[in-house]
XYZ file of C-alpha atoms in Angstrom:
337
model
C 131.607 73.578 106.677
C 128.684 72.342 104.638
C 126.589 75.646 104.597
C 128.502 78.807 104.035
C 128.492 81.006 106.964
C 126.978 84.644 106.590
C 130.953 86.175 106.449
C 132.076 84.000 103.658
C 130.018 85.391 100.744
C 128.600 88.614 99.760
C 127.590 88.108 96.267
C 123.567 89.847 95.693
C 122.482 86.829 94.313
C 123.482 84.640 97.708
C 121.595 86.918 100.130
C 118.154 85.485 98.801
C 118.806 82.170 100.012
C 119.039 80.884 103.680
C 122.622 81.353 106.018
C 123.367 80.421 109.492
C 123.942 83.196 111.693
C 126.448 81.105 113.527
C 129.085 79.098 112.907
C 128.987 75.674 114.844
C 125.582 73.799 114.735
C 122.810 73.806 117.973
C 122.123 70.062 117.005
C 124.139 67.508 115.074
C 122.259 64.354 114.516
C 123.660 61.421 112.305
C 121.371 59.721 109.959
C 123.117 57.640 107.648
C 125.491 58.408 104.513
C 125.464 60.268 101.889
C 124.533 64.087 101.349
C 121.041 65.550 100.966
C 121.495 69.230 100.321
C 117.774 70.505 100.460
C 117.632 68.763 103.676
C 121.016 70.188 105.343
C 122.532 66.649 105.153
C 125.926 66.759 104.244
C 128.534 63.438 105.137
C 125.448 61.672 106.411
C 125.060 64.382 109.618
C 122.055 66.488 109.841
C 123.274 69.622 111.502
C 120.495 71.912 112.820
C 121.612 76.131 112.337
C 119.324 79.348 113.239
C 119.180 80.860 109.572
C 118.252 84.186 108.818
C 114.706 83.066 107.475
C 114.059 81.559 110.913
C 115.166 84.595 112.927
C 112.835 86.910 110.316
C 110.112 84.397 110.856
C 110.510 84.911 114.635
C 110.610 88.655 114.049
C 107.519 89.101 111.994
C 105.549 86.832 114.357
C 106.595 89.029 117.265
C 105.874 91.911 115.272
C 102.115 91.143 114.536
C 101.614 90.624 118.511
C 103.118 94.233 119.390
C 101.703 95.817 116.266
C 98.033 94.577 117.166
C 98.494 94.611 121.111
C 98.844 98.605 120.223
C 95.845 98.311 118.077
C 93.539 96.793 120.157
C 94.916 99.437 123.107
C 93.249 101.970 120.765
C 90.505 100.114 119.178
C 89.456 99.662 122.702
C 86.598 101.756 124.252
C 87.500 104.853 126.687
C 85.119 107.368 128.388
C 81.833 107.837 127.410
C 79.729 108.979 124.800
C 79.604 107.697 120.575
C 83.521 109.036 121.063
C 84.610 106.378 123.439
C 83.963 103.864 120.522
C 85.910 106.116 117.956
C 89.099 104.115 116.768
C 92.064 106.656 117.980
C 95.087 106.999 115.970
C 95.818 106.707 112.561
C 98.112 103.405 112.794
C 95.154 101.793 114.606
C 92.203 102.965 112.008
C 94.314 101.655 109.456
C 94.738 98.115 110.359
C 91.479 98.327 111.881
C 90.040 98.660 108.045
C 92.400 96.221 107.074
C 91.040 93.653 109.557
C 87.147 95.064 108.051
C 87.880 93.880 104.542
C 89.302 90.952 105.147
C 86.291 90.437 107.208
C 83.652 91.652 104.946
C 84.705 91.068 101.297
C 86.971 88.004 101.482
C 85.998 85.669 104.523
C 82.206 86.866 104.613
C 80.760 86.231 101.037
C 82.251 82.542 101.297
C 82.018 81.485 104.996
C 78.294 83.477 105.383
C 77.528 82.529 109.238
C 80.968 81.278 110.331
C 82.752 84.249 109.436
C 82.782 85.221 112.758
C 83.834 81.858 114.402
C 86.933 81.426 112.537
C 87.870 85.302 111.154
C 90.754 85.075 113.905
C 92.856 82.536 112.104
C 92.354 84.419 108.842
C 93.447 87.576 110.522
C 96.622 85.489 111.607
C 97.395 83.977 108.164
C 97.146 87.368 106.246
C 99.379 89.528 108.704
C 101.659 87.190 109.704
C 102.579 86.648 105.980
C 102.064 90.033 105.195
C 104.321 90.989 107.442
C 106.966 88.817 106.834
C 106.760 90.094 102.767
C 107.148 93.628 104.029
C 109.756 92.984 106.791
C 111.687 91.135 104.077
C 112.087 93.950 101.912
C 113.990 96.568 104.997
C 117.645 95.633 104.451
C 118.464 94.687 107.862
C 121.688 92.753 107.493
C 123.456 95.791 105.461
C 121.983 98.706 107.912
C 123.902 96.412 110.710
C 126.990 96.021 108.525
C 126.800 100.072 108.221
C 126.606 100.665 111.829
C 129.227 97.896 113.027
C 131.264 97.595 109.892
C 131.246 93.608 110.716
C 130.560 91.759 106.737
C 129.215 89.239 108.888
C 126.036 90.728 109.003
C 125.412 91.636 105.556
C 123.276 88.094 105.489
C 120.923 88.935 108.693
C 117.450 89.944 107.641
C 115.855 88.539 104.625
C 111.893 87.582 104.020
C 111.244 84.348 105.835
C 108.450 83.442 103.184
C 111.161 83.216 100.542
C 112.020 79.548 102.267
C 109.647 77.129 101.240
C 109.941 75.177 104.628
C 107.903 78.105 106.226
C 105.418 78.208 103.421
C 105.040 74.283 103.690
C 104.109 74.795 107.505
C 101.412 77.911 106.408
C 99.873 75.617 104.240
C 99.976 72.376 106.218
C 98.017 74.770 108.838
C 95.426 75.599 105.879
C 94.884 71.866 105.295
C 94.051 71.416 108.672
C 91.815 74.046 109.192
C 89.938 72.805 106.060
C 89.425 69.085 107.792
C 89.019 70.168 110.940
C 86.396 73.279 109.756
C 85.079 71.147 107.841
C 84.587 68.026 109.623
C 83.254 70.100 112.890
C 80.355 72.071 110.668
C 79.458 69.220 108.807
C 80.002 66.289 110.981
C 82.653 63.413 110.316
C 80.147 61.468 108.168
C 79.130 64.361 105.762
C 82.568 65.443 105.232
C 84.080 62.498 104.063
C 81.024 61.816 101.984
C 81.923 65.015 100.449
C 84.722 63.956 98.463
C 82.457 61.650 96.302
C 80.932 63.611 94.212
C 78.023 61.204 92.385
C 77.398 59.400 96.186
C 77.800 55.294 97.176
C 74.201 54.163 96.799
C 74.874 52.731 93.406
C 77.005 49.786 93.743
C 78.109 49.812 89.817
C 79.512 53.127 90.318
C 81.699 52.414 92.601
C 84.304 51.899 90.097
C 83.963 55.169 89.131
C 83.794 56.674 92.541
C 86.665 55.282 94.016
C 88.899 56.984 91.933
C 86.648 60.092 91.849
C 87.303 59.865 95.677
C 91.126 59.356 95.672
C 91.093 62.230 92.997
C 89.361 64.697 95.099
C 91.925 63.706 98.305
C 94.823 64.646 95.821
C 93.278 67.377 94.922
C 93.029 68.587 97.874
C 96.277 67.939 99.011
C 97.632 69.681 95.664
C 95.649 72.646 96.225
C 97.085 73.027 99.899
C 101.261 72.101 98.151
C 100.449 75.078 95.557
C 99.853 77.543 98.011
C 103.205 76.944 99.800
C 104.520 76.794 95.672
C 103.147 79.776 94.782
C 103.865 82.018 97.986
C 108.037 80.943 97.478
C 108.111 81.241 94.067
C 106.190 84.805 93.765
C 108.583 85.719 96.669
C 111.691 84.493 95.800
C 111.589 85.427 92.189
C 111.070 89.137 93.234
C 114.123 89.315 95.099
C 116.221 87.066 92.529
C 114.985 89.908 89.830
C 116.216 93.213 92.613
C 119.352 90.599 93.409
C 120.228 90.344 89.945
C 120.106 94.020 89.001
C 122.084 95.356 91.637
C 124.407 92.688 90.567
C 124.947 94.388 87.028
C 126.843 97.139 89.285
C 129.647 94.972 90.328
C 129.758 93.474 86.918
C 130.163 96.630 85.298
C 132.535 97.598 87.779
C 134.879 95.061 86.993
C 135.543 96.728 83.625
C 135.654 100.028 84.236
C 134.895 102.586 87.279
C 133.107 105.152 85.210
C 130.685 102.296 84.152
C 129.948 101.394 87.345
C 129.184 104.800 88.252
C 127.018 104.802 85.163
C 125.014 101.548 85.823
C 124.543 102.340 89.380
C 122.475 105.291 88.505
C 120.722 103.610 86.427
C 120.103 100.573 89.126
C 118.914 103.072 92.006
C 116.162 104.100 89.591
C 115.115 101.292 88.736
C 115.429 99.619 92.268
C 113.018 101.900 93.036
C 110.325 101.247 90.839
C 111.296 97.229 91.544
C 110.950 97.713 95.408
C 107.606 99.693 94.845
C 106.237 96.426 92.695
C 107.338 94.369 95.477
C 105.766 95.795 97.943
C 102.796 95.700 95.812
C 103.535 92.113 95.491
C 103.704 91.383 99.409
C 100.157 92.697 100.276
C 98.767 90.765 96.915
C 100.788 87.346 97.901
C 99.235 87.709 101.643
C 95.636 88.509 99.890
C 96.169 85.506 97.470
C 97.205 83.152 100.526
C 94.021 84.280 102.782
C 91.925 84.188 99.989
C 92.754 80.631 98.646
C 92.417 78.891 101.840
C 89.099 80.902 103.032
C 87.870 79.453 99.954
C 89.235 76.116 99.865
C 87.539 75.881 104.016
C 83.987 77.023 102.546
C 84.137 74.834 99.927
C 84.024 71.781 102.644
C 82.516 73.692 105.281
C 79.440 75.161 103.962
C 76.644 74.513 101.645
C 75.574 77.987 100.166
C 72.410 76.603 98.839
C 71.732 76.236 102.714
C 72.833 79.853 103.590
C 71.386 81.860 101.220
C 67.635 80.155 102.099
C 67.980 81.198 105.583
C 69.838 84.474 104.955
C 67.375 87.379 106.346
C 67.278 89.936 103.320
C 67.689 93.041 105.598
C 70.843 90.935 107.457
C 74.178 92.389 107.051
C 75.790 89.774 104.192
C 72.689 90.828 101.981
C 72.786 94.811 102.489
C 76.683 95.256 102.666
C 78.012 96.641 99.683
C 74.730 98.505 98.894
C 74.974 99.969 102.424
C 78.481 101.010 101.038
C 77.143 102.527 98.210
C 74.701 104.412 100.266
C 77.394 105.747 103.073
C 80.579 105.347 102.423
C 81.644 105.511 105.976
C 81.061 101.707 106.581
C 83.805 101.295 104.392
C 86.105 101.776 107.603
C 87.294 104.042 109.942
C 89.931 106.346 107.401
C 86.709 107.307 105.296
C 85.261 109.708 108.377
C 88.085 112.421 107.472
């Protein structure tokens, strides 16, 4: 078989990339000769498996619906009174602030009015990645292995953002939303005008703004291909680094017991500390990821020169973080206790 299948290798440094949790293909399409690893082609077949990065990509999508179908259950207002607006529930108060600064201190000081037109897909973005970092880092595959004592599961599980054919699609999404943001708040015209940044009225500068116009789509486009870069690298390296230092325990091993024994002491510390810096890693990959591509929409989407003329100095973009400052409270619900 071209890909190995999840049974056929337990080394630590394997379980970072992709397996098939099955062994015979869904789909086997033929497309020529020849192999092309990165793109499953092997003996000029294309054969189509359900890896372990696209089950945990399933699982972290259906994950953010239940975990936020809860929230809103207790986000929602019940009975009467200023109670029957109180958030109930710690789980719920938490997210619920979560959802607030993403809101106020990362869409908000770059999208001004539209914030609240297209906060929803920013919500999406940040907690579906977010929780595909976190899910990632629960050994799933060996907690089945433990309870069934089957090696073929030792490669279920995994952090779907560690393939970069999931991070492609996240960013493709963030290149769309920055045409079609863009295009729908400033008109077709506008947009595209956009890109050339010293105009078309002058006809002898055109040979300076057509390439200043190509540049800008390029850039563009290599601003969207880094974000996918830099979410699989960031999350792949991580694991590579914990994959590699449990692997010193088998290594050790092989000379002596006692070593072993030694090192692996030494590797549950510092797995520790490692799995604490990843984690730390997953909420600031899922920040990074928001951030970038809120940014990259206002920058063709709105014209702060515009917003900050008409922004009301009393509104709530002018007063927020002094109101902050004043009472603390409207930093979210967990300040109230």
């Amino acid at each position: 078989m071209p890909l190995l299948v999840a049974s056929t290798d337990h080394s630590p440094i394997t379980h970072v990339l992709p397996h098939p949790l099955h062994e015979n293909p869904i789909v086997s399409v033929p497309v020529g000769e020849g192999d092309i690893p990165a793109l499953n082609i092997f003996d000029g077949r294309y054969d189509f498996f359900i890896t372990n990065h696209l089950m945990m990509s399933l699982v972290g999508a259906v994950t953010v619906i239940l975990v936020f179908a809860y929230v809103a259950s207790r986000v929602r207002a019940k009975g009467q009174g200023l109670e029957a607006f109180k958030t109930r529930g710690r789980v719920a108060q938490l997210f619920e602030t979560m959802c607030s600064f993403i809101r106020d201190e990362v869409a908000r000081p770059n999208l001004g009015h539209l914030t609240d037109k297209y906060i929803y897909y920013i919500w999406t973005i940040f907690f579906f990645i977010l929780f595909c970092n976190v899910i990632g880092l629960i050994p799933i595959g060996y907690i089945m292995q433990s309870f069934t004592g089957n090696t073929a599961y030792s490669h279920w599980g995994g952090t779907a953002t560690g393939n970069l054919s999931l991070n492609a699609i996240l960013a493709l999404g963030s290149f769309f939303a920055i045409l079609f943001i863009g295009i729908r708040e400033t008109g077709a015209k506008t947009f595209f005008l956009h890109f050339n940044p010293i105009g078309w009225d002058d006809p002898k500068m055109l040979l300076i703004g057509i390439p200043l116009y190509a540049l800008e789509w390029i850039g563009l486009i290599i601003k969207c291909v880094v974000l996918a870069m830099r979410l699989f690298g960031t999350m792949m390296a991580g694991h590579l680094v914990i994959a590699a230092f449990v692997g010193l325990v088998f290594t050790a091993a092989e000379f002596s017991h006692a070593l072993g024994y030694g090192v692996e002491l030494s590797v549950i510390g510092g797995g520790i500390v490692l799995t604490l810096l990843e984690l730390f890693i997953c909420f600031l990959q899922a920040f990074i990821f928001t951030f970038l591509t809120v940014l990259f929409i206002a920058m063709t989407a709105v014209h702060h020169d515009d917003h900050h003329e008409e922004e009301h100095p009393f509104s709530d973009e002018g007063q927020m973080d002094i109101d902050k400052l004043i009472d603390p409270k409207r930093l979210g619900p967990l300040v109230h206790e």
